[in-house]
Coordinates of C-alpha atoms in Angstrom, one line a residue:
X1 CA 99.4 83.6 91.1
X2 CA 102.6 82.4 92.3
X3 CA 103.1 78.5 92.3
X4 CA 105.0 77.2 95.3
X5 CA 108.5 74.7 94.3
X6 CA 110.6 75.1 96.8
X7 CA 110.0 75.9 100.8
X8 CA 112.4 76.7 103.6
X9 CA 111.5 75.5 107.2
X10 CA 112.8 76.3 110.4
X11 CA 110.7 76.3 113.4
X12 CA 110.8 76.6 117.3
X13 CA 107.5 75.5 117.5
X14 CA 106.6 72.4 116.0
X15 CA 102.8 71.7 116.7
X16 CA 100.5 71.7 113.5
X17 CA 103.1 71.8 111.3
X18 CA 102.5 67.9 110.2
X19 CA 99.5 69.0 108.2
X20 CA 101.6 71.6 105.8
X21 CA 104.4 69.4 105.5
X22 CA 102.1 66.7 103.9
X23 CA 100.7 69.5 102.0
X24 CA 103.5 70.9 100.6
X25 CA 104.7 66.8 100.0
X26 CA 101.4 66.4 98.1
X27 CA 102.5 69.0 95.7
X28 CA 105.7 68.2 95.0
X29 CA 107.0 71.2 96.7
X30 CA 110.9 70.7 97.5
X31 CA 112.0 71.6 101.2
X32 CA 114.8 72.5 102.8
X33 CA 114.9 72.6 106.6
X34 CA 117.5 73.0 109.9
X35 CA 118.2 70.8 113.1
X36 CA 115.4 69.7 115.0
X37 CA 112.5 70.9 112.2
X38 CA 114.5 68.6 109.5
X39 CA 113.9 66.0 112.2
X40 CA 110.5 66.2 112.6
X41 CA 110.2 66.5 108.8
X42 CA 111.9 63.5 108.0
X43 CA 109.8 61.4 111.0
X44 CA 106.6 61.8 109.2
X45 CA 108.3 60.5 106.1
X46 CA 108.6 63.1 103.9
X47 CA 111.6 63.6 102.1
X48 CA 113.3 67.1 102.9
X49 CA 117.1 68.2 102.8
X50 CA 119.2 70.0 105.1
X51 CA 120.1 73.9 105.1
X52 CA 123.8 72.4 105.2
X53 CA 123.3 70.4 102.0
X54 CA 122.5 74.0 100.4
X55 CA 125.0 76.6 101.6
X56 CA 128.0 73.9 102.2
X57 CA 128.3 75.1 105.8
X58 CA 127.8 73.1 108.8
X59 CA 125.7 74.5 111.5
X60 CA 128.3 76.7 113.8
X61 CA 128.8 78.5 117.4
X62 CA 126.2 76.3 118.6
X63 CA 123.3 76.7 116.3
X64 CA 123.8 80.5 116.8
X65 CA 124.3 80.8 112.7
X66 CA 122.7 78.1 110.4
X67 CA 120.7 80.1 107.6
X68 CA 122.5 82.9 107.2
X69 CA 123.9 82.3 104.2
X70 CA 123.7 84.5 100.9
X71 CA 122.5 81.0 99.4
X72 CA 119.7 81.0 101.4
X73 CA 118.9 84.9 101.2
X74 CA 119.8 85.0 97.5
X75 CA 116.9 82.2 96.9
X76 CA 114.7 84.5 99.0
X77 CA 115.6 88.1 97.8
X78 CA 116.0 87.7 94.1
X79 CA 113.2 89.8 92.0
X80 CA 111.9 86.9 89.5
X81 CA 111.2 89.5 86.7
X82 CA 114.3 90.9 87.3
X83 CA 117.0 89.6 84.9
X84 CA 120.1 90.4 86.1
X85 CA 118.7 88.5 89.5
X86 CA 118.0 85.6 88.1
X87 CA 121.4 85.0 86.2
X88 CA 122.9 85.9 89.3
X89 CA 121.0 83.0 91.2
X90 CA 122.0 80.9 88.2
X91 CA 125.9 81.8 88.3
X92 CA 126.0 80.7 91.8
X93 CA 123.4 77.4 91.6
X94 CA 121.4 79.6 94.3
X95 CA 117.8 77.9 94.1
X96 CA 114.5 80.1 94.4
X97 CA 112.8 79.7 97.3
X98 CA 109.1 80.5 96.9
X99 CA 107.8 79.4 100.9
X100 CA 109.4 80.3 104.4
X101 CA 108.2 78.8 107.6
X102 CA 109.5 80.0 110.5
X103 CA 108.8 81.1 114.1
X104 CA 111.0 82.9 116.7
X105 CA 112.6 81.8 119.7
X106 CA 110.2 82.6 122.9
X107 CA 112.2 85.6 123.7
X108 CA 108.9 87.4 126.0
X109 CA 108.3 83.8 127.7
X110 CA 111.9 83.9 129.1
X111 CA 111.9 87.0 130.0
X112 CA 108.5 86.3 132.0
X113 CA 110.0 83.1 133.7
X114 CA 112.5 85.2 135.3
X115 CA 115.1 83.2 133.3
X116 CA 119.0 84.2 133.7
X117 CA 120.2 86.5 131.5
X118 CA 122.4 84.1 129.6
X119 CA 119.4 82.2 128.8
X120 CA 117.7 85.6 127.8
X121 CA 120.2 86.7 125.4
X122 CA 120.2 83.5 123.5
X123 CA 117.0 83.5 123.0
X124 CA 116.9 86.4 121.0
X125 CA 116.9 85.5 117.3
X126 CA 118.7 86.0 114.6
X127 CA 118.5 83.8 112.0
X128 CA 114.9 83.4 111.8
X129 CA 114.0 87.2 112.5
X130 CA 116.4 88.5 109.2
X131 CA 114.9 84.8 107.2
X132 CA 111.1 86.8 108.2
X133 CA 112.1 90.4 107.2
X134 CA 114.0 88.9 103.6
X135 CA 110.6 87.2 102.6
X136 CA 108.0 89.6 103.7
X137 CA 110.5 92.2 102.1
X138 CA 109.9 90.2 98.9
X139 CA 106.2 89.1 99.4
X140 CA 105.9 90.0 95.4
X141 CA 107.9 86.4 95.0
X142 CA 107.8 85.1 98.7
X143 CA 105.5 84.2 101.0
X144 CA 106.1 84.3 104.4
X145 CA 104.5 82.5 107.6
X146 CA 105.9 83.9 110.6
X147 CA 103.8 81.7 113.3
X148 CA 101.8 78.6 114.0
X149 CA 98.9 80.9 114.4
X150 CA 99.0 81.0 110.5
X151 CA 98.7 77.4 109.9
X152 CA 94.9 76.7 109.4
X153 CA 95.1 79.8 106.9
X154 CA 97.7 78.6 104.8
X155 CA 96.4 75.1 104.6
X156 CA 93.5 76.2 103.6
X157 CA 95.2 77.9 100.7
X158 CA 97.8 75.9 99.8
X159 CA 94.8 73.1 99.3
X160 CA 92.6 75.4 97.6
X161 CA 95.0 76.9 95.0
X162 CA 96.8 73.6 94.4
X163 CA 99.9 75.2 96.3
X164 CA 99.5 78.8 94.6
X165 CA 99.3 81.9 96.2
X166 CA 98.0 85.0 95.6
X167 CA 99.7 89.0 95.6
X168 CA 97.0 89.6 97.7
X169 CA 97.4 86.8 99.9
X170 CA 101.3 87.1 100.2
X171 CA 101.1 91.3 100.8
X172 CA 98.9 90.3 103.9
X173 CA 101.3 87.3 105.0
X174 CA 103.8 89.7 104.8
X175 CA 101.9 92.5 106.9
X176 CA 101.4 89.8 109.4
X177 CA 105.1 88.9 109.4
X178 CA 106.5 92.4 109.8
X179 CA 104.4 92.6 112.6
X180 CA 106.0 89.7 114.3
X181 CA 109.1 91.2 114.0
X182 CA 108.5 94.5 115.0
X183 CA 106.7 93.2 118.1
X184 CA 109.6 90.8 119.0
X185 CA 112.2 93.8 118.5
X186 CA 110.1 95.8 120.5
X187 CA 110.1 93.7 123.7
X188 CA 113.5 93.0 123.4
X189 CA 114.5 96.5 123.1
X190 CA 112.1 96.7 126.8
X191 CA 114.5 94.4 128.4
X192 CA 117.3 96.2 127.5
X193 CA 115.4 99.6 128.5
X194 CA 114.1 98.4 131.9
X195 CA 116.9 99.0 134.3
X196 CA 118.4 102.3 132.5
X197 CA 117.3 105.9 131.9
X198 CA 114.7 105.6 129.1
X199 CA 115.6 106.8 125.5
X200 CA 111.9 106.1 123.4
X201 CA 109.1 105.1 123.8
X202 CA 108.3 101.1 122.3
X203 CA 105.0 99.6 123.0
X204 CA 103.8 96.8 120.6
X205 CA 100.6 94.2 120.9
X206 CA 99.4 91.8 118.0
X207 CA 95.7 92.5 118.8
X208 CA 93.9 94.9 116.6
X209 CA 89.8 95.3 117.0
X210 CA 88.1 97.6 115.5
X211 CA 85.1 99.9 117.4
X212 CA 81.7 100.6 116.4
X213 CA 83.2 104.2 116.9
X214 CA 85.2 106.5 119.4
X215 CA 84.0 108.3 122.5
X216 CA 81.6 110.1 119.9
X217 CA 79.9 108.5 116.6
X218 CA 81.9 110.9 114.3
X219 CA 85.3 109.3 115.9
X220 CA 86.8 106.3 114.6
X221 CA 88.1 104.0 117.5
X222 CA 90.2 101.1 118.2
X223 CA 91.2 99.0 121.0
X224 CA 95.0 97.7 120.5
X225 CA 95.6 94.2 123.0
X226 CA 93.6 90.9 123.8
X227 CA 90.5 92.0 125.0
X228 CA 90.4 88.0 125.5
X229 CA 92.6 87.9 128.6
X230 CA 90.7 90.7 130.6
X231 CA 87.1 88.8 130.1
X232 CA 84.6 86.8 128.4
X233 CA 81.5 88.1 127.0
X234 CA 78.6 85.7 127.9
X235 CA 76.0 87.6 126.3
X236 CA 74.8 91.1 124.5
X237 CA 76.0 93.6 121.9
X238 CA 79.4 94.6 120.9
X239 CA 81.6 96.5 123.2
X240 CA 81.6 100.1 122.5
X241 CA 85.1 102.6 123.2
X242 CA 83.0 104.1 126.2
X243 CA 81.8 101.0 127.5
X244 CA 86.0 99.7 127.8
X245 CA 86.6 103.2 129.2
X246 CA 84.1 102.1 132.0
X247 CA 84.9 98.6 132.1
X248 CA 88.9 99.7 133.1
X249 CA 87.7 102.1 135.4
X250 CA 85.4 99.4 137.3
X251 CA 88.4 96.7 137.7
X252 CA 90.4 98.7 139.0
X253 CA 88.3 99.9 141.7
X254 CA 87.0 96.2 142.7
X255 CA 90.3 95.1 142.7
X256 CA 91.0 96.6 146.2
X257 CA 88.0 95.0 147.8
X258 CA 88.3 91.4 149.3
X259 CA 84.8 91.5 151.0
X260 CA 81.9 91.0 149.0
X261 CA 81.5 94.2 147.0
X262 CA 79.3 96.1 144.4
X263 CA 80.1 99.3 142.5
X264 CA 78.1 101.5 140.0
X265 CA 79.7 103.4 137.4
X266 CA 79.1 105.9 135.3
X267 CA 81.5 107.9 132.8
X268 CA 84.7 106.1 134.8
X269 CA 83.1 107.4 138.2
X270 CA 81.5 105.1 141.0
X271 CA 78.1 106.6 141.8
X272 CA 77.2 103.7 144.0
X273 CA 79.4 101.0 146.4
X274 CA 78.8 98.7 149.4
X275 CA 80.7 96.3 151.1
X276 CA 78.6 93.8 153.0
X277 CA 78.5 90.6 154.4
X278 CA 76.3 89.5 151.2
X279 CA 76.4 90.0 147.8
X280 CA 72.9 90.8 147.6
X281 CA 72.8 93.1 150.5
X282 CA 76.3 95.1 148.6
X283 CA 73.7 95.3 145.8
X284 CA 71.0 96.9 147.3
X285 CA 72.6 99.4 149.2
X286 CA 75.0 99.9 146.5
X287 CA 72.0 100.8 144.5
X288 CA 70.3 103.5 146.9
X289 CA 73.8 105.2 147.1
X290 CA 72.5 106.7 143.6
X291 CA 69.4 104.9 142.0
X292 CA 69.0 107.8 139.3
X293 CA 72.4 107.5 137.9
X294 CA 72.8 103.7 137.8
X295 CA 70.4 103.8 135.1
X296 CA 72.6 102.6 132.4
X297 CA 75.4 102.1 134.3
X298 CA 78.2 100.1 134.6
X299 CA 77.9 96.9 137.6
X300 CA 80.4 95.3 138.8
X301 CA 80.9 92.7 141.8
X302 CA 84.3 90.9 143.1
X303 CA 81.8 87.7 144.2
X304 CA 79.6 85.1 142.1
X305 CA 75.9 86.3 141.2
X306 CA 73.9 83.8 141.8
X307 CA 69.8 83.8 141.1
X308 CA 69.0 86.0 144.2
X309 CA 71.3 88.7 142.8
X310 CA 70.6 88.4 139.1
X311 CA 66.8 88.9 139.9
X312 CA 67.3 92.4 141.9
X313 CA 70.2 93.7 139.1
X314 CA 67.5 92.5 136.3
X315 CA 65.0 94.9 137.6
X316 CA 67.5 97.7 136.4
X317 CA 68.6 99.1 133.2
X318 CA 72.3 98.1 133.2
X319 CA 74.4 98.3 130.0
X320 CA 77.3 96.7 131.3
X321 CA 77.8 93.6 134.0
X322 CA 81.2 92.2 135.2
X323 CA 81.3 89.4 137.5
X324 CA 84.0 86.6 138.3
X325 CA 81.1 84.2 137.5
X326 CA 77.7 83.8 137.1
X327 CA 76.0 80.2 137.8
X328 CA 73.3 79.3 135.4
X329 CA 70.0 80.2 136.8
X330 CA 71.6 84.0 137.3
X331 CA 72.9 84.1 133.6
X332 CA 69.0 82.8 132.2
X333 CA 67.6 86.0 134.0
X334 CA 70.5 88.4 133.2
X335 CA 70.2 87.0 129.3
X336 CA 66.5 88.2 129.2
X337 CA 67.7 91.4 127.8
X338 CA 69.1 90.5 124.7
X339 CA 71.9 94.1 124.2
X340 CA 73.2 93.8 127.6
X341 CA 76.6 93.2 128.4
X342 CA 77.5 90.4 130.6
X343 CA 81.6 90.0 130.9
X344 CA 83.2 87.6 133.4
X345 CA 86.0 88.8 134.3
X346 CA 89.3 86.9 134.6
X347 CA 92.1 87.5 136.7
X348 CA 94.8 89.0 135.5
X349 CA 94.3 92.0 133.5
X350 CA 95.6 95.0 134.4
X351 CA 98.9 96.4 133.2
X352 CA 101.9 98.3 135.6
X353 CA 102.1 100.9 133.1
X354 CA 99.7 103.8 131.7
X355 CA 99.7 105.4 128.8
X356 CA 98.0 108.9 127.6
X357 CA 98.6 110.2 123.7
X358 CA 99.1 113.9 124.1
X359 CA 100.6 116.8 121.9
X360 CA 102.5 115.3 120.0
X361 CA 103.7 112.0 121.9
X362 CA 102.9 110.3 124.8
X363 CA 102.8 110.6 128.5
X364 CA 103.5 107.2 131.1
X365 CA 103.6 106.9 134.4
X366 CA 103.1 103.4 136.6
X367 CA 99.5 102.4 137.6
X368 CA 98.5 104.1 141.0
X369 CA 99.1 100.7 143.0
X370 CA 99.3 102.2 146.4
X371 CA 96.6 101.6 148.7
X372 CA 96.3 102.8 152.2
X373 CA 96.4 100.6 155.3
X374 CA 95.8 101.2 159.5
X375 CA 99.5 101.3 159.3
X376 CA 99.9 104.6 156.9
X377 CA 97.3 106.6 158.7
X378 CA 98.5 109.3 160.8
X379 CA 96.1 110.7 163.4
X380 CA 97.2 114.6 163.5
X381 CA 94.1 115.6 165.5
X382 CA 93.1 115.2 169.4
X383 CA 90.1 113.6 168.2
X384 CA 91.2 110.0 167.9
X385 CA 88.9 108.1 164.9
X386 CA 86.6 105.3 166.4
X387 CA 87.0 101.7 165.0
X388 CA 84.4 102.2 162.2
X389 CA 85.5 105.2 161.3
X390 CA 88.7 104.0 160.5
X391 CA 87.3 101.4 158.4
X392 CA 85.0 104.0 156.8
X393 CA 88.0 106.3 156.3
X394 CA 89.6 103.6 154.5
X395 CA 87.2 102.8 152.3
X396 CA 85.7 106.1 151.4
X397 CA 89.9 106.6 150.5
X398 CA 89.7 103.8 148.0
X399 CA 86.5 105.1 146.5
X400 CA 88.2 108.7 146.0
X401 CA 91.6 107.4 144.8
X402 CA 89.1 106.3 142.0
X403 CA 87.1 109.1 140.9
X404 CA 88.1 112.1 139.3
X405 CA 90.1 115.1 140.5
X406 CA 89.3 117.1 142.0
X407 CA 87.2 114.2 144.1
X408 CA 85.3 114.0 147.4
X409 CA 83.5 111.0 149.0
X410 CA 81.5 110.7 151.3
X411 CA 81.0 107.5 153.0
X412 CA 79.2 105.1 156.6
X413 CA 79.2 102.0 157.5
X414 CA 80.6 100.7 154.1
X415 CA 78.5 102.3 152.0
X416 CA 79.3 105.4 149.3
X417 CA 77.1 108.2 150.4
X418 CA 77.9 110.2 148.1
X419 CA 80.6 112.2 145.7
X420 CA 81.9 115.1 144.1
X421 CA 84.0 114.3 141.4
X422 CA 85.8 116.2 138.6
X423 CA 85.3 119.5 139.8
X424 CA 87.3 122.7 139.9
X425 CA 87.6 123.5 143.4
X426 CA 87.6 121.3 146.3
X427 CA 84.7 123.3 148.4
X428 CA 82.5 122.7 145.0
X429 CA 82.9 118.6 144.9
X430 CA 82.5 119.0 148.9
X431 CA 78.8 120.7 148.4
X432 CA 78.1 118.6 145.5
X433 CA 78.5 115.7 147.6
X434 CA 76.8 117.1 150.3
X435 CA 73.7 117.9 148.0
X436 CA 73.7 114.8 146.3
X437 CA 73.7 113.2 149.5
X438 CA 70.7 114.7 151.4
X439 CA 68.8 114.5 147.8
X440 CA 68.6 111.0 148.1
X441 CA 67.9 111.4 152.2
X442 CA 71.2 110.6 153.6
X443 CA 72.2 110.9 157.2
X444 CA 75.6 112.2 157.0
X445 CA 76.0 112.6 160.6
X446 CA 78.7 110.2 161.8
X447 CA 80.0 109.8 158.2
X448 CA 83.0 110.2 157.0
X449 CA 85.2 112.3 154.6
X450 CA 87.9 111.4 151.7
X451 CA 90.0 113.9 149.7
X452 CA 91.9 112.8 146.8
X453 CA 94.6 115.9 147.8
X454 CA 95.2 118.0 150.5
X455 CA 92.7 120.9 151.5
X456 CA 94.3 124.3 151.2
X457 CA 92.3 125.9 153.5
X458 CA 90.0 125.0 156.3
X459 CA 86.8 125.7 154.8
X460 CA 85.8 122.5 153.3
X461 CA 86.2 120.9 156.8
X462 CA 83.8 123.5 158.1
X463 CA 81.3 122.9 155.4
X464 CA 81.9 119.0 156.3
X465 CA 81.8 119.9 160.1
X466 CA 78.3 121.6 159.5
X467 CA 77.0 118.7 157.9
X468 CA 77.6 116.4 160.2
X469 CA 80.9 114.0 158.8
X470 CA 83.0 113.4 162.2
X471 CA 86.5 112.3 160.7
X472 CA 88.2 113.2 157.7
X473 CA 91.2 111.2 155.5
X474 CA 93.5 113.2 153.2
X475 CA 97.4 113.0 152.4
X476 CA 98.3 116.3 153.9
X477 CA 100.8 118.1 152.9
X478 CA 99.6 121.8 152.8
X479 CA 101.2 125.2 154.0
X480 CA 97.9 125.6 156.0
X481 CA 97.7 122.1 157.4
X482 CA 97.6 123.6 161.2
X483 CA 94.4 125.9 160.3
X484 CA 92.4 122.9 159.2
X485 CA 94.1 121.0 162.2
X486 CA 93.5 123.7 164.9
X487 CA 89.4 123.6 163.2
X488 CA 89.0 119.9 163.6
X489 CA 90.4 120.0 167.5
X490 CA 88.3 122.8 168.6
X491 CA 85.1 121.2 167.0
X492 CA 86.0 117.5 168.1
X493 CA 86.6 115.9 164.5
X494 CA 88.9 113.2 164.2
X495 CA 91.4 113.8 161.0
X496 CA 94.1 111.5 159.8
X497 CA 97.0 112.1 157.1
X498 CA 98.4 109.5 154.6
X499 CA 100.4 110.9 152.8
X500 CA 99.8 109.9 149.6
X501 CA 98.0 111.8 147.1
X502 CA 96.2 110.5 144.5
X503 CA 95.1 112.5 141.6
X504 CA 93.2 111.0 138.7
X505 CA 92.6 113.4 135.4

């Protein structure tokens, strides 16, 4: 155990620091303090003396240097059970310092504020950032509080050691503190990235939980971020690495409806979707899309459930259920079922870049934000489409943009027919779709067609042709584009290009 005497304070921040500083006043504990902190110090009547006092320096180039100082960093870096140290500290009347409180200037809030670069550059820290890294360096003697976060925790120490610490306690202060730092170096090193040619890869969050497993019970897992800021869980058991795999896969996709909507996942795939006037008519016909695999699934709805809805999704098995919000009577039916998941979803979660861990480093790319309008289709047939089979075409491209490669959907009236997703050929998701579809006694005359990537040959819009789909969307862009062209005009199918591909592995 280490008893705290003397503590240095210098902080951004300021809120809940008035019950530490009567802490530390309690015990005696000598502080030393800068600017605006010694300010505050001093107005709740506690007696604390300035950085200035110490080193003999004033405060220069506006406030840009105030602590660094080797009396400061002396008090902080010197090995108590190192001798030589300590007559060094006394040669020079350098005084231990056994506390540091400090925060950082908001360096990622200015940056989000779209703040002038003047005003970005000074907020990046100096002094408190290399007063952090000294006493976590030297948690052995030191112990450091790098953010406000940390106040309850070392109040509740301070008060039940009688203003001692522990190595134990310290080592984890100092964990904590060296992330802070590494995190704020990291998004200022972003800033500096963002508008040149990329030399490493730097990606840092604070937020660490730990998995019941990984995509298998012999695999560890973690989720790194604030699962916090996506949603809140109402109800049910802990969140599982498969069920977030789901979960990401299912915002995404209802965040390009605006009309009330309903999809169905399973394993990152919508097996059921509608778009109707209704929530609880979406449901329904979401649900007949594929009744066997929603069993388990994943539900998710861009509108509130209400009681109506809640008492038709309650008569289902459904793991997971993400909503906006639920009013009370819906969440009292959807609670009977004491594991499942009920999340409501908040609405801003989803980040411009991806990530994928591969070989030995990792791949990025920007999310796949593109999303087709009437203005990016280009009819390339004779056949023009008819009014609701451009809207069909449009949906059943959102749908596909979603599934896996290589991906099919089929799709009428607003409503997911049916899919072929992660297969190896194109013609084999066609026929799966096709299969799956008249297995659950589909119509698929006057339905509609979505590729996720060109068709090589025109084979897959025969198969479709013989089936009964009358238009088709895809980007395009094959050497054999006039074969499939030259199919759909002599057999009266409409067919429009975007453009865009959108591959999902």
């Amino acid at each position: 155990m280490k008893q705290i005497k003397t503590a240095l304070i210098s902080v951004y921040h300021k809120d809940g620091l008035n019950e530490i500083v009567q802490l530390l006043n309690r015990f005696n504990v000598k502080i030393f303090s800068t600017g605006g902190t010694l300010q505050f110090i001093e107005d709740t009547e506690v007696k604390a003396e300035s950085v200035e006092s110490l080193t003999g320096y004033p405060s220069i180039l506006g406030g840009r240097v105030k602590t660094l100082h080797p009396k400061i960093f002396g008090g902080l870096l010197a090995r108590r059970e190192n001798e030589d140290d300590l007559s060094q500290l006394k040669e020079y009347e350098i005084p231990e310092i056994d506390l540091v409180i400090v925060d950082l200037y908001p360096f990622e809030q200015t940056v989000a504020q779209g703040s002038s670069e003047q005003d970005i550059i000074e907020k990046i820290d100096i002094g408190g950032i290399s007063l952090i890294r000294a006493a976590a360096k030297n948690y052995r003697d030191v112990l450091i509080v790098s953010s406000r976060n940390q106040y309850k925790k070392l109040a509740n120490i301070l008060d039940a050691n009688k203003c001692s610490t522990s190595i134990e306690q310290r080592k984890h202060f100092a964990l904590e503190a060296f992330n802070t730092s590494s995190h704020y170096d990291s998004a200022i090193f972003n800033y500096f990235q963002q508008d040149t040619e990329p030399i490493a890869f730097k990606q840092s969050t604070q937020h660490a939980k730990t998995l019941r497993y990984g995509e298998n019970p012999h695999q560890s897992g973690m989720f790194y971020g604030d699962l916090a800021k996506a949603f809140t869980q109402l109800h049910g058991k802990e969140i599982s690495y498969n069920n977030l795999l789901d979960i990401d896969a299912a915002i995404n996709l209802i965040a390009e409806f605006s009309q009330p909507t309903v999809a169905i996942l399973k394993h990152n795939n919508a097996c059921g979707l509608a778009t109707r006037k209704n929530l609880l008519h979406a449901w329904t016909d979401a649900l007949a899309g594929d009744p066997v695999s929603a069993f388990g699934g994943v539900i998710i709805t861009n509108k509130p459930i209400d009681e109506s809805v809640a008492k038709e999704m309650d008569k289902l098995f459904l793991e997971v259920l993400i909503a906006p919000e639920f009013d009370k009577e819906a969440l009292k039916v959807l609670k009977s079922k004491k594991n499942r998941i009920l999340l409501q979803l908040n609405k801003e979660c989803l980040q411009p870049k991806q990530f994928r861990s591969i070989l030995n480093g990792v791949l990025a790319q920007d999310r796949d934000t593109k999303s087709e309008t009437r203005e990016d289709l280009e009819v390339v047939t004779q056949q023009n489409p008819a009014e609701q089979e451009i809207t069909d075409l449009l949906f059943a491209n959102i749908i596909v943009k979603h599934s896996k490669s290589n991906a099919i959907v089929l799709a009428k009236n607003g409503q997911l027919i049916a899919s072929g997703v992660g297969q190896t050929s194109r013609v084999d998701a066609l026929k799966h779709a096709i299969e799956k579809a008249k297995g659950f006694k589909f119509d698929l005359k006057g339905a509609v067609m979505a590729s996720d990537a060109f068709f090589p040959f025109a084979d897959s819009i025969e198969i479709a042709h013989n089936a009964g789909i009358t238009a088709v969307i895809q980007p395009g862009g094959s050497v054999r584009d006039k074969e499939t062209i030259d199919y759909c005009n002599s057999n009266k199918i409409a067919m429009v290009f975007t453009g865009i591909r959108h591959f999902k592995h």
